[in-house]
Amino acid sequence: MCGIFCALSPPATRIQEDAELRDFLRSRGPDSSQDLTVCGSDPGYRCFFSAHVLHMRGLLTPQPLRDGAGNVLLWNGEVFAGLEAEPEENDTAAVSGRLESCRTAAEVLSVLAEVRGPWAFVYHQREQNFLWFGRDFLGRRSLLWRSTSGSLVLSSVAAQPTGSDGDWREVPAAGVFRVDLEEFGRTGSLSVEAFPWDGAAAAEPGSSPSDCQVVLNRDGLLLPSPVAPLNLSLPPPSGRSEPPPESRLSPPPSGRSEPPPESRLSAWEDLLAEAEWRRDEAERLIHVLNEAVRRRVQLAPPRPAGSASVAVLFSGGVDSMILAALADRHVPSHQPIDLLNVAFQRREPKPQKKKLQQAAGARTSDPFDAPDRLTGRAGLEELRSLSPDRKWNFVEINVTLEELQEARRRRIRHLLHPLDTVLDDSIGCAVWFAARGAGLVLEDGAPRAFTSSAKVILSGIGADEQLAGYSRHRVRFQTSGHQGLLQELSMELARISSRNLGRDDRVITDHNQFLHLALCVNPSAYASIPPPMRQSLRLCVNLSASASTYLPLRQSFHLDINPSTSHHTPASHRRASNLTP
């Protein structure tokens, strides 16, 4: 993980990070910080590079990394597969070595297309006089850009501007980009060539800086997409994948929020009847997830004895439970695993209402007993039964209103920038406090202060978008059937890079930690899942939208299923429900 920064400007203009921005970048990478300036002449330009490295794998490789040919690489990424690299080889060195041999644009694109893993990069190709930059297909690593006074600035993160000096945008994950430095030096104008991913959605209007011209590369070259097309095959009219009788699956009558208990029981019976057919797909999915977790967990930097090297953003919901169970397979049994569970303080009721509640005998609840806290505790007990010899540190991260307001003002709003919706703020605050890992753990029934030492954080981000986990997917299925649902999922995948991943990368890595999105390591595996596996939506009951997938997954872990306790609203649907503005 790294904080990277590059400023391209005319030779007489000197642009570099201000003190506040440099602080944000250093938080992402505290192990090594270096600057490098490259100046071109006839025509002239100036490139200032700055990198701040979090060492995770192989030998510590300071950046900016300059190879023997004078090329300069800023690399914020990981190579899980595709590009040939030894398990203990540093990713930056491996990528730099491959890029050094490239002479043409097609060769550069070929190297980038091989990388299986998250990345954002800036690359100065000295002999060809080009500046390349971009993000992976899903946009799993943050990279922002802006142009000002004829200069181009790229950065992993940006402090929220206080005046007119703004215009930061997220670099679209629609492809990679290239600036012809010879043309820039000669004309002084900023023209950027785009090399789109094959099959990717076009960049949204307004995604490039206002005075920066972005044009399709003149050769029409495309990056081969690392993501397989979405499986559009619909279920056959008969056979094991045939839906249960319509009477069991029809929407609830008008005025009812959910079907009667006997219909819900029938729905569960239908799920159980279909479980055998689903098991093969579920086991394939588990294998993909297992490999994604194993690769990262086994390369986690060692921590002191008794301290965790791996943590899970943990709500007790489907995605976090499965990630914790998979981590348990690969983390040595004598090492703890930290389960990070955040809750925000609820506002006290008004005095008059409080007196009425007390007069009625209502119990004064813990102000931090949010829904995710309750499901998290239930999930902890299930994990303990699954792996009783493991030490599970359930970290209760309680955030007061005052602490929330201070962190939001001082830090979080800058990390979220340029995203600024209420939802971005809500999720960003929850993720920032969870990743910080400072809270309480219970030991012998007594709480004690605890801060997670884990450098690798597993997150289920991306599960809902790929496995139809949102309530809107259920609504779309009800109104438009399988075809409408598939269109909705295609749209989800196309826009995921601009909605979630860059934001969460900026927020979590502020604590110099590595965010591992296990459910986004191999998106082709989820794209190929047949629609019936996403079909739990058709139940139209208050179950997790991923329940029918979760059922065989839980069976794969030999976990019990109790229908009477499995109808909680998915944690992903209420992530921010207890966050006070």
Coordinates of C-alpha atoms in Angstrom, one line a residue:
M1 CA 0.0 0.0 0.0
C2 CA 1.3 3.4 -0.9
G3 CA 0.5 7.1 -1.1
I4 CA 1.6 8.3 -4.5
F5 CA 1.7 11.8 -5.9
C6 CA 2.8 13.2 -9.3
A7 CA 2.7 16.8 -10.7
L8 CA 3.4 17.5 -14.3
S9 CA 4.0 21.2 -15.1
P10 CA 5.8 23.6 -17.3
P11 CA 9.5 23.8 -16.4
A12 CA 9.1 27.2 -14.7
T13 CA 6.3 26.0 -12.5
R14 CA 7.0 24.1 -9.3
I15 CA 4.2 22.1 -7.9
Q16 CA 4.4 19.6 -5.0
E17 CA 2.3 18.5 -2.0
D18 CA 1.5 21.0 0.6
A19 CA 2.1 20.0 4.3
E20 CA -1.5 18.8 4.9
L21 CA -1.6 16.7 1.7
R22 CA 1.8 15.2 2.5
D23 CA 0.5 14.2 5.9
F24 CA -2.4 12.3 4.4
L25 CA 0.0 10.6 2.0
R26 CA 2.5 9.6 4.7
S27 CA -0.4 8.0 6.7
R28 CA -0.9 5.6 3.8
G29 CA 2.8 4.6 3.7
P30 CA 5.0 5.2 6.8
D31 CA 7.8 2.9 6.0
S32 CA 9.6 4.9 3.3
S33 CA 9.1 8.4 1.8
Q34 CA 11.0 9.8 -1.2
D35 CA 10.7 12.5 -3.8
L36 CA 12.1 12.6 -7.3
T37 CA 12.0 15.4 -9.9
V38 CA 12.5 14.6 -13.7
C39 CA 13.0 17.6 -16.0
G40 CA 12.7 17.4 -19.8
S41 CA 14.4 19.8 -22.1
D42 CA 13.7 20.8 -25.7
P43 CA 10.7 20.8 -25.2
G44 CA 10.7 21.4 -21.5
Y45 CA 8.5 20.0 -18.7
R46 CA 8.9 19.1 -15.0
C47 CA 7.6 16.0 -13.3
F48 CA 7.6 15.8 -9.6
F49 CA 7.1 12.4 -8.0
S50 CA 6.5 11.6 -4.4
A51 CA 5.8 8.2 -2.8
H52 CA 5.1 6.9 0.7
V53 CA 5.4 3.1 1.1
L54 CA 3.7 0.7 3.4
H55 CA 5.8 -2.4 3.3
M56 CA 3.8 -5.6 2.9
R57 CA 5.7 -8.1 0.8
G58 CA 9.2 -9.0 -0.2
L59 CA 12.1 -6.6 0.4
L60 CA 11.2 -3.0 1.2
T61 CA 11.4 -1.2 -2.2
P62 CA 11.4 2.5 -1.9
Q63 CA 9.5 4.6 -4.4
P64 CA 9.6 6.4 -6.8
L65 CA 11.4 3.4 -8.4
R66 CA 13.8 4.3 -11.2
D67 CA 15.0 1.5 -13.4
G68 CA 18.2 1.2 -15.4
A69 CA 16.6 2.9 -18.4
G70 CA 15.5 5.9 -16.4
N71 CA 11.8 5.1 -16.3
V72 CA 10.1 6.0 -13.1
L73 CA 7.2 4.0 -11.5
L74 CA 4.8 4.9 -8.7
W75 CA 2.9 1.7 -7.9
N76 CA 0.1 1.3 -5.4
G77 CA -1.1 -2.2 -5.9
E78 CA -0.7 -5.9 -5.4
V79 CA 0.0 -8.8 -7.9
F80 CA -2.0 -11.8 -6.8
A81 CA -1.7 -13.7 -10.2
G82 CA -1.3 -13.2 -13.9
L83 CA 2.1 -11.4 -13.9
E84 CA 4.9 -13.7 -13.1
A85 CA 6.2 -12.9 -9.7
E86 CA 7.7 -15.0 -6.9
P87 CA 5.6 -15.2 -3.7
E88 CA 8.2 -13.2 -1.8
E89 CA 9.1 -10.9 -4.6
N90 CA 8.1 -7.2 -4.2
D91 CA 5.2 -6.3 -6.5
T92 CA 6.7 -2.9 -7.4
A93 CA 10.0 -4.4 -8.5
A94 CA 8.1 -7.1 -10.5
V95 CA 5.9 -4.6 -12.4
S96 CA 8.8 -2.2 -13.0
G97 CA 10.9 -5.0 -14.5
R98 CA 8.2 -6.0 -16.9
L99 CA 7.4 -2.4 -17.9
E100 CA 11.1 -1.6 -18.5
S101 CA 11.1 -3.9 -21.6
C102 CA 8.1 -2.2 -23.2
R103 CA 8.6 0.0 -26.2
T104 CA 5.1 0.4 -27.6
A105 CA 1.7 1.3 -26.1
A106 CA 0.4 -2.2 -26.9
E107 CA 3.2 -3.7 -24.8
V108 CA 2.4 -1.5 -21.8
L109 CA -1.2 -2.4 -22.0
S110 CA -0.4 -6.1 -22.2
V111 CA 1.6 -5.9 -19.0
L112 CA -1.2 -4.1 -17.1
A113 CA -3.8 -6.4 -18.4
E114 CA -1.9 -9.4 -17.0
V115 CA -2.0 -8.1 -13.4
R116 CA -4.6 -9.8 -11.3
G117 CA -5.0 -7.6 -8.3
P118 CA -5.8 -4.1 -7.2
W119 CA -3.6 -1.2 -8.5
A120 CA -3.2 2.4 -9.3
F121 CA 0.0 3.7 -10.9
V122 CA 1.9 6.5 -12.5
Y123 CA 4.7 5.6 -15.0
H124 CA 7.1 7.9 -16.7
Q125 CA 8.4 6.2 -19.9
R126 CA 11.6 8.1 -20.4
E127 CA 12.7 7.1 -24.0
Q128 CA 9.2 7.4 -25.4
N129 CA 8.5 10.6 -23.4
F130 CA 5.1 9.5 -22.1
L131 CA 3.4 9.8 -18.7
W132 CA 1.0 6.9 -18.0
F133 CA -1.5 6.6 -15.2
G134 CA -4.7 4.8 -14.2
R135 CA -6.5 2.3 -12.0
D136 CA -7.5 -1.3 -12.3
F137 CA -10.8 -2.3 -13.9
L138 CA -12.8 -2.1 -10.6
G139 CA -11.0 0.9 -9.3
R140 CA -9.9 -0.8 -6.1
R141 CA -7.1 1.7 -5.4
S142 CA -7.7 5.4 -5.2
L143 CA -6.2 7.9 -7.7
L144 CA -7.4 11.4 -8.0
W145 CA -6.5 14.1 -10.6
R146 CA -6.9 17.8 -11.2
S147 CA -5.5 20.3 -13.6
T148 CA -4.6 23.9 -12.7
S149 CA -2.6 26.6 -14.5
G150 CA -1.7 24.2 -17.3
S151 CA -0.5 21.5 -14.9
L152 CA -1.7 18.0 -14.2
V153 CA -1.7 16.7 -10.6
L154 CA -2.3 13.1 -9.6
S155 CA -2.6 11.9 -6.0
S156 CA -3.9 8.9 -3.9
V157 CA -5.8 11.3 -1.6
A158 CA -6.6 15.0 -1.5
A159 CA -7.3 17.4 1.3
Q160 CA -10.7 19.0 0.9
P161 CA -10.2 22.5 -0.6
T162 CA -11.2 25.5 1.4
G163 CA -11.4 28.0 -1.5
S164 CA -11.4 27.9 -5.3
D165 CA -8.3 25.6 -5.4
G166 CA -10.4 22.5 -5.9
D167 CA -11.6 20.5 -8.9
W168 CA -10.2 17.1 -7.6
R169 CA -11.9 14.2 -9.4
E170 CA -11.5 10.4 -9.2
V171 CA -9.5 9.1 -12.2
P172 CA -12.1 7.0 -14.0
A173 CA -11.5 3.2 -13.8
A174 CA -12.7 3.1 -17.5
G175 CA -9.1 2.6 -18.7
V176 CA -5.6 3.9 -18.5
F177 CA -4.4 7.3 -19.7
R178 CA -1.3 8.8 -21.3
V179 CA 0.2 12.2 -21.7
D180 CA 2.6 12.9 -24.6
L181 CA 5.2 14.9 -22.8
E182 CA 6.9 16.2 -26.0
E183 CA 3.6 17.6 -27.1
F184 CA 2.9 19.1 -23.7
G185 CA 6.3 20.8 -23.6
R186 CA 5.9 22.1 -27.1
T187 CA 2.3 23.4 -26.9
G188 CA 1.7 23.9 -23.2
S189 CA -1.7 22.4 -23.6
L190 CA -2.9 19.4 -21.6
S191 CA -4.2 16.6 -23.8
V192 CA -4.7 13.1 -22.4
E193 CA -5.1 10.0 -24.4
A194 CA -7.5 7.3 -23.1
F195 CA -7.0 3.5 -23.5
P196 CA -10.3 2.0 -22.4
W197 CA -10.9 -1.4 -20.9
D198 CA -12.7 -3.6 -23.4
G199 CA -16.3 -3.7 -22.4
A200 CA -16.1 -1.1 -19.7
A201 CA -18.7 1.5 -19.2
A202 CA -17.7 4.9 -20.6
A203 CA -16.4 7.5 -18.1
E204 CA -19.2 9.5 -16.6
P205 CA -19.5 13.1 -17.9
G206 CA -17.5 15.5 -15.7
S207 CA -15.1 12.9 -14.5
S208 CA -12.1 14.7 -16.0
P209 CA -10.7 18.1 -14.8
S210 CA -12.4 21.1 -16.5
D211 CA -9.4 22.3 -18.5
C212 CA -8.1 18.9 -19.5
Q213 CA -8.9 17.4 -22.9
V214 CA -9.4 13.6 -22.9
V215 CA -9.4 11.9 -26.3
L216 CA -9.5 8.3 -27.4
N217 CA -6.0 7.1 -28.4
R218 CA -5.4 7.5 -32.1
D219 CA -4.7 3.8 -32.7
G220 CA -8.0 2.6 -31.1
L221 CA -6.2 0.3 -28.7
L222 CA -8.1 -1.4 -25.9
L223 CA -7.1 -3.1 -22.6
P224 CA -8.3 -6.7 -22.5
S225 CA -10.9 -6.8 -19.7
P226 CA -10.0 -9.0 -16.7
V227 CA -13.7 -9.6 -16.0
A228 CA -15.8 -12.2 -17.8
P229 CA -19.2 -11.1 -19.1
L230 CA -22.1 -11.5 -16.8
N231 CA -23.8 -14.9 -17.1
L232 CA -27.1 -14.1 -18.8
S233 CA -28.4 -17.6 -19.1
L234 CA -31.9 -17.8 -17.6
P235 CA -33.2 -20.9 -15.7
P236 CA -34.8 -23.7 -17.7
P237 CA -38.5 -24.2 -17.6
S238 CA -38.1 -27.5 -15.8
G239 CA -35.5 -29.4 -13.9
R240 CA -33.8 -29.0 -10.5
S241 CA -33.5 -25.2 -11.1
E242 CA -37.2 -24.8 -11.7
P243 CA -38.7 -22.3 -9.2
P244 CA -40.9 -23.6 -6.5
P245 CA -44.7 -23.2 -7.0
E246 CA -45.7 -19.6 -7.6
S247 CA -48.1 -19.6 -4.7
R248 CA -45.1 -19.9 -2.3
L249 CA -43.2 -17.1 -4.0
S250 CA -45.7 -14.5 -5.0
P251 CA -45.4 -11.1 -3.4
P252 CA -47.2 -10.6 -0.1
P253 CA -50.8 -9.3 -0.2
S254 CA -51.3 -5.5 -0.2
G255 CA -50.9 -4.1 3.2
R256 CA -48.7 -6.9 4.6
S257 CA -45.0 -6.4 5.1
E258 CA -44.2 -10.1 4.8
P259 CA -45.9 -13.4 4.1
P260 CA -47.6 -15.4 6.9
P261 CA -45.4 -17.8 8.9
E262 CA -46.7 -20.9 7.0
S263 CA -45.6 -19.3 3.7
R264 CA -42.2 -18.4 5.1
L265 CA -41.8 -22.0 6.3
S266 CA -42.7 -23.2 2.8
A267 CA -40.1 -20.9 1.3
W268 CA -37.5 -22.4 3.6
E269 CA -38.5 -25.9 2.5
D270 CA -38.1 -24.8 -1.1
L271 CA -34.6 -23.5 -0.2
L272 CA -33.7 -26.8 1.4
A273 CA -35.0 -28.7 -1.6
E274 CA -32.8 -26.7 -4.0
A275 CA -29.7 -26.9 -1.8
E276 CA -28.3 -30.0 -3.5
W277 CA -28.4 -28.3 -6.9
R278 CA -26.8 -25.2 -5.5
R279 CA -24.1 -27.0 -3.6
D280 CA -21.7 -27.4 -6.6
E281 CA -21.9 -23.7 -7.4
A282 CA -21.5 -22.8 -3.8
E283 CA -18.5 -25.0 -3.4
R284 CA -16.9 -23.4 -6.5
L285 CA -17.6 -19.9 -5.0
I286 CA -16.1 -21.0 -1.7
H287 CA -13.0 -22.2 -3.5
V288 CA -12.6 -18.8 -5.3
L289 CA -13.1 -16.9 -2.0
N290 CA -10.8 -19.3 -0.1
E291 CA -8.0 -18.7 -2.6
A292 CA -8.5 -14.9 -2.4
V293 CA -8.3 -14.9 1.4
R294 CA -5.4 -17.4 1.5
R295 CA -3.1 -15.4 -0.8
R296 CA -3.4 -12.3 1.2
V297 CA -3.5 -13.8 4.7
Q298 CA -0.4 -16.0 4.2
L299 CA 1.6 -12.9 3.1
A300 CA 0.5 -10.7 6.0
P301 CA 3.5 -9.2 7.8
P302 CA 4.3 -11.0 11.0
R303 CA 3.2 -9.3 14.2
P304 CA 4.4 -9.7 17.8
A305 CA 3.4 -12.9 19.6
G306 CA -0.2 -12.8 20.8
S307 CA -1.1 -10.1 18.4
A308 CA -3.3 -10.4 15.3
S309 CA -2.0 -10.0 11.8
V310 CA -5.4 -10.1 10.2
A311 CA -8.7 -8.3 11.1
V312 CA -12.2 -8.5 9.6
L313 CA -14.6 -5.6 9.3
F314 CA -17.3 -7.5 11.2
S315 CA -21.0 -6.9 11.4
G316 CA -22.1 -10.6 11.8
G317 CA -23.7 -10.4 8.4
V318 CA -23.2 -12.9 5.6
D319 CA -20.1 -11.5 4.0
S320 CA -18.1 -10.8 7.2
M321 CA -19.0 -14.2 8.7
I322 CA -17.8 -16.1 5.6
L323 CA -14.5 -14.0 5.5
A324 CA -13.9 -14.7 9.2
A325 CA -14.4 -18.4 8.7
L326 CA -12.1 -18.4 5.6
A327 CA -9.4 -16.5 7.5
D328 CA -9.6 -19.1 10.2
R329 CA -8.6 -21.7 7.7
H330 CA -5.3 -20.0 6.9
V331 CA -4.2 -18.0 10.0
P332 CA -2.1 -20.2 12.3
S333 CA -4.3 -21.5 15.1
H334 CA -2.2 -19.9 17.8
Q335 CA -2.7 -16.4 16.4
P336 CA -5.8 -14.3 17.2
I337 CA -8.1 -12.8 14.6
D338 CA -9.6 -9.4 15.3
L339 CA -13.3 -8.8 14.6
L340 CA -13.8 -5.0 14.3
N341 CA -17.4 -4.0 15.1
V342 CA -18.3 -0.3 15.2
A343 CA -21.3 1.4 16.8
F344 CA -22.2 5.0 17.1
Q345 CA -23.8 6.5 20.2
R346 CA -27.5 7.0 19.9
R347 CA -28.9 10.4 21.0
E348 CA -30.5 10.4 24.4
P349 CA -34.3 10.7 24.2
K350 CA -35.8 14.1 25.3
P351 CA -36.4 14.3 29.1
Q352 CA -40.2 14.1 28.8
K353 CA -40.0 11.1 26.6
K354 CA -37.4 9.5 28.8
K355 CA -39.6 9.9 31.9
L356 CA -42.6 8.3 30.1
Q357 CA -40.4 5.4 29.2
Q358 CA -39.2 4.9 32.7
A359 CA -42.7 5.2 34.1
A360 CA -43.8 2.5 31.7
G361 CA -41.0 0.3 33.0
A362 CA -38.9 0.4 29.8
R363 CA -35.3 -0.7 30.2
T364 CA -32.7 1.9 29.4
S365 CA -30.6 0.3 26.7
D366 CA -26.9 0.6 26.0
P367 CA -26.6 3.6 23.7
F368 CA -24.1 1.5 21.5
D369 CA -26.4 -1.5 21.1
A370 CA -26.9 -0.9 17.4
P371 CA -28.2 -3.7 15.1
D372 CA -24.7 -4.5 13.8
R373 CA -23.5 -4.8 17.4
L374 CA -26.2 -7.4 18.2
T375 CA -25.7 -9.4 15.1
G376 CA -21.9 -9.1 15.6
R377 CA -22.1 -10.7 19.0
A378 CA -24.3 -13.5 17.6
G379 CA -21.8 -14.1 14.9
L380 CA -19.0 -14.2 17.4
E381 CA -20.7 -17.1 19.2
E382 CA -21.1 -18.9 16.0
L383 CA -17.4 -18.5 15.1
R384 CA -16.4 -19.7 18.5
S385 CA -18.5 -22.9 18.0
L386 CA -16.9 -23.3 14.6
S387 CA -13.3 -22.8 15.8
P388 CA -13.2 -23.0 19.6
D389 CA -9.4 -23.1 19.8
R390 CA -9.0 -19.8 18.0
K391 CA -8.8 -16.6 20.0
W392 CA -11.4 -14.3 18.5
N393 CA -11.0 -10.6 19.6
F394 CA -14.4 -9.1 19.2
V395 CA -13.5 -5.4 19.3
E396 CA -16.4 -3.2 20.3
I397 CA -15.6 0.2 18.8
N398 CA -17.9 2.7 20.5
V399 CA -17.9 6.2 18.9
T400 CA -19.4 9.1 20.9
L401 CA -21.1 12.0 19.1
E402 CA -18.2 14.3 20.1
E403 CA -15.6 12.0 18.8
L404 CA -17.5 11.5 15.5
Q405 CA -17.8 15.2 14.9
E406 CA -14.1 15.9 15.6
A407 CA -12.8 13.0 13.4
R408 CA -15.2 14.0 10.6
R409 CA -13.9 17.7 10.7
R410 CA -10.3 16.9 11.2
R411 CA -9.8 13.8 9.0
I412 CA -12.7 12.0 7.4
R413 CA -14.1 14.7 5.2
H414 CA -10.8 15.1 3.5
L415 CA -10.4 11.4 2.9
L416 CA -13.9 11.2 1.3
H417 CA -13.2 14.1 -1.0
P418 CA -14.2 14.5 -3.8
L419 CA -17.2 12.3 -2.8
D420 CA -19.5 14.3 -0.6
T421 CA -23.0 12.7 -0.4
V422 CA -24.7 11.8 2.9
L423 CA -24.2 8.1 2.2
D424 CA -20.4 8.6 1.5
D425 CA -20.1 10.4 4.8
S426 CA -22.1 7.8 6.7
I427 CA -20.2 4.8 5.4
G428 CA -16.9 6.6 5.4
C429 CA -17.2 7.4 9.1
A430 CA -18.2 3.9 10.0
V431 CA -15.3 2.4 8.0
W432 CA -12.7 4.9 9.3
F433 CA -13.5 4.1 13.0
A434 CA -13.7 0.4 12.4
A435 CA -10.3 0.3 10.6
R436 CA -8.7 2.3 13.4
G437 CA -9.5 -0.7 15.6
A438 CA -9.5 1.1 18.9
G439 CA -12.2 -0.1 21.3
L440 CA -13.0 -2.6 24.0
V441 CA -12.7 -6.4 24.3
L442 CA -14.2 -8.5 27.0
E443 CA -11.8 -10.6 29.1
D444 CA -13.2 -12.7 31.9
G445 CA -16.4 -10.7 31.7
A446 CA -14.7 -7.3 32.1
P447 CA -14.0 -4.8 29.3
R448 CA -10.5 -3.6 28.7
A449 CA -9.1 -1.1 26.2
F450 CA -7.8 -2.7 23.0
T451 CA -6.3 -1.6 19.7
S452 CA -5.9 -4.0 16.8
S453 CA -2.4 -4.6 15.6
A454 CA -3.5 -6.1 12.3
K455 CA -2.1 -4.7 9.1
V456 CA -4.4 -6.7 6.8
I457 CA -8.1 -5.9 7.0
L458 CA -10.6 -8.2 5.2
S459 CA -13.7 -6.5 3.9
G460 CA -16.8 -7.9 2.2
I461 CA -17.2 -4.8 0.1
G462 CA -18.5 -5.7 -3.3
A463 CA -20.6 -8.7 -2.2
D464 CA -23.9 -7.0 -2.5
E465 CA -23.2 -5.6 -5.9
Q466 CA -22.1 -8.9 -7.3
L467 CA -24.4 -11.3 -5.5
A468 CA -27.6 -9.3 -5.5
G469 CA -27.6 -8.3 -1.9
Y470 CA -29.5 -5.0 -1.9
S471 CA -33.3 -4.6 -1.4
R472 CA -33.5 -2.8 -4.8
H473 CA -32.4 -6.1 -6.4
R474 CA -35.4 -7.8 -4.8
V475 CA -37.7 -5.0 -6.1
R476 CA -36.2 -5.2 -9.6
F477 CA -36.8 -8.9 -9.6
Q478 CA -40.4 -8.5 -8.5
T479 CA -41.1 -5.9 -11.2
S480 CA -38.9 -7.1 -14.1
G481 CA -38.0 -10.8 -13.5
H482 CA -34.6 -12.4 -14.2
Q483 CA -33.9 -10.2 -17.2
G484 CA -34.4 -7.0 -15.2
L485 CA -32.3 -8.3 -12.4
L486 CA -29.5 -9.1 -14.7
Q487 CA -29.6 -5.6 -16.2
E488 CA -29.5 -4.2 -12.7
L489 CA -26.4 -6.3 -11.8
S490 CA -24.6 -5.3 -15.0
M491 CA -25.2 -1.7 -14.0
E492 CA -23.9 -2.3 -10.5
L493 CA -20.7 -3.9 -11.7
A494 CA -20.1 -1.1 -14.3
R495 CA -20.4 1.7 -11.7
I496 CA -18.8 0.0 -8.6
S497 CA -15.5 1.7 -9.1
S498 CA -17.1 5.2 -8.9
R499 CA -19.4 4.4 -6.0
N500 CA -17.4 2.5 -3.3
L501 CA -13.9 1.2 -3.8
G502 CA -11.7 4.3 -4.2
R503 CA -13.5 5.9 -1.3
D504 CA -13.0 3.0 1.0
D505 CA -9.3 2.7 0.0
R506 CA -8.7 6.3 1.0
V507 CA -10.5 5.9 4.3
I508 CA -9.1 2.6 5.5
T509 CA -5.5 3.1 4.5
D510 CA -5.4 6.3 6.5
H511 CA -4.4 4.0 9.4
N512 CA -1.5 2.6 7.3
Q513 CA -3.3 -0.7 6.8
F514 CA -3.9 -2.9 3.8
L515 CA -7.5 -3.2 2.6
H516 CA -8.2 -6.6 1.1
L517 CA -11.4 -6.9 -0.9
A518 CA -11.6 -10.7 -1.1
L519 CA -14.9 -10.6 -3.0
C520 CA -13.3 -8.4 -5.7
V521 CA -10.2 -10.4 -6.3
N522 CA -11.7 -12.6 -9.0
P523 CA -14.9 -10.9 -10.2
S524 CA -15.1 -13.2 -13.2
A525 CA -16.0 -16.0 -10.8
Y526 CA -19.1 -14.1 -9.6
A527 CA -20.0 -12.9 -13.1
S528 CA -20.3 -16.5 -14.2
I529 CA -22.7 -17.5 -11.4
P530 CA -26.0 -18.6 -13.0
P531 CA -29.0 -16.4 -12.2
P532 CA -30.8 -19.1 -10.2
M533 CA -28.0 -18.8 -7.6
R534 CA -29.0 -15.2 -7.1
Q535 CA -32.6 -16.1 -6.9
S536 CA -33.3 -15.8 -3.2
L537 CA -34.8 -12.4 -4.2
R538 CA -37.9 -14.2 -5.6
L539 CA -38.9 -15.2 -2.0
C540 CA -40.1 -11.7 -1.4
V541 CA -39.7 -12.3 2.3
N542 CA -37.7 -10.5 4.9
L543 CA -34.6 -12.7 4.4
S544 CA -31.1 -11.7 3.5
A545 CA -31.1 -11.2 -0.3
S546 CA -28.2 -13.6 -0.4
A547 CA -29.9 -16.2 1.8
S548 CA -30.1 -19.0 -0.8
T549 CA -26.5 -18.6 -1.6
Y550 CA -25.6 -18.3 2.1
L551 CA -27.4 -21.6 2.9
P552 CA -25.1 -23.9 1.1
L553 CA -22.1 -21.7 2.0
R554 CA -22.9 -22.3 5.7
Q555 CA -23.3 -26.0 5.0
S556 CA -19.8 -25.9 3.5
F557 CA -18.6 -24.7 6.9
H558 CA -20.8 -27.3 8.8
L559 CA -22.7 -24.5 10.4
D560 CA -26.2 -24.9 11.8
I561 CA -29.1 -23.2 10.3
N562 CA -32.1 -22.0 12.3
P563 CA -34.7 -20.4 10.1
S564 CA -36.3 -18.7 13.0
T565 CA -33.2 -16.7 13.7
S566 CA -32.0 -16.1 10.1
H567 CA -34.3 -13.4 8.9
H568 CA -32.4 -10.3 10.0
T569 CA -32.1 -7.5 7.6
P570 CA -28.7 -7.8 5.9
A571 CA -26.0 -5.8 7.7
S572 CA -25.1 -4.3 4.3
H573 CA -28.6 -2.8 4.1
R574 CA -28.2 -0.9 7.4
R575 CA -24.5 -0.2 7.6
A576 CA -25.1 3.4 8.4
S577 CA -28.5 3.1 10.2
N578 CA -27.2 4.1 13.6
L579 CA -24.9 6.9 12.4
T580 CA -25.9 10.3 13.8
P581 CA -25.4 13.1 11.3

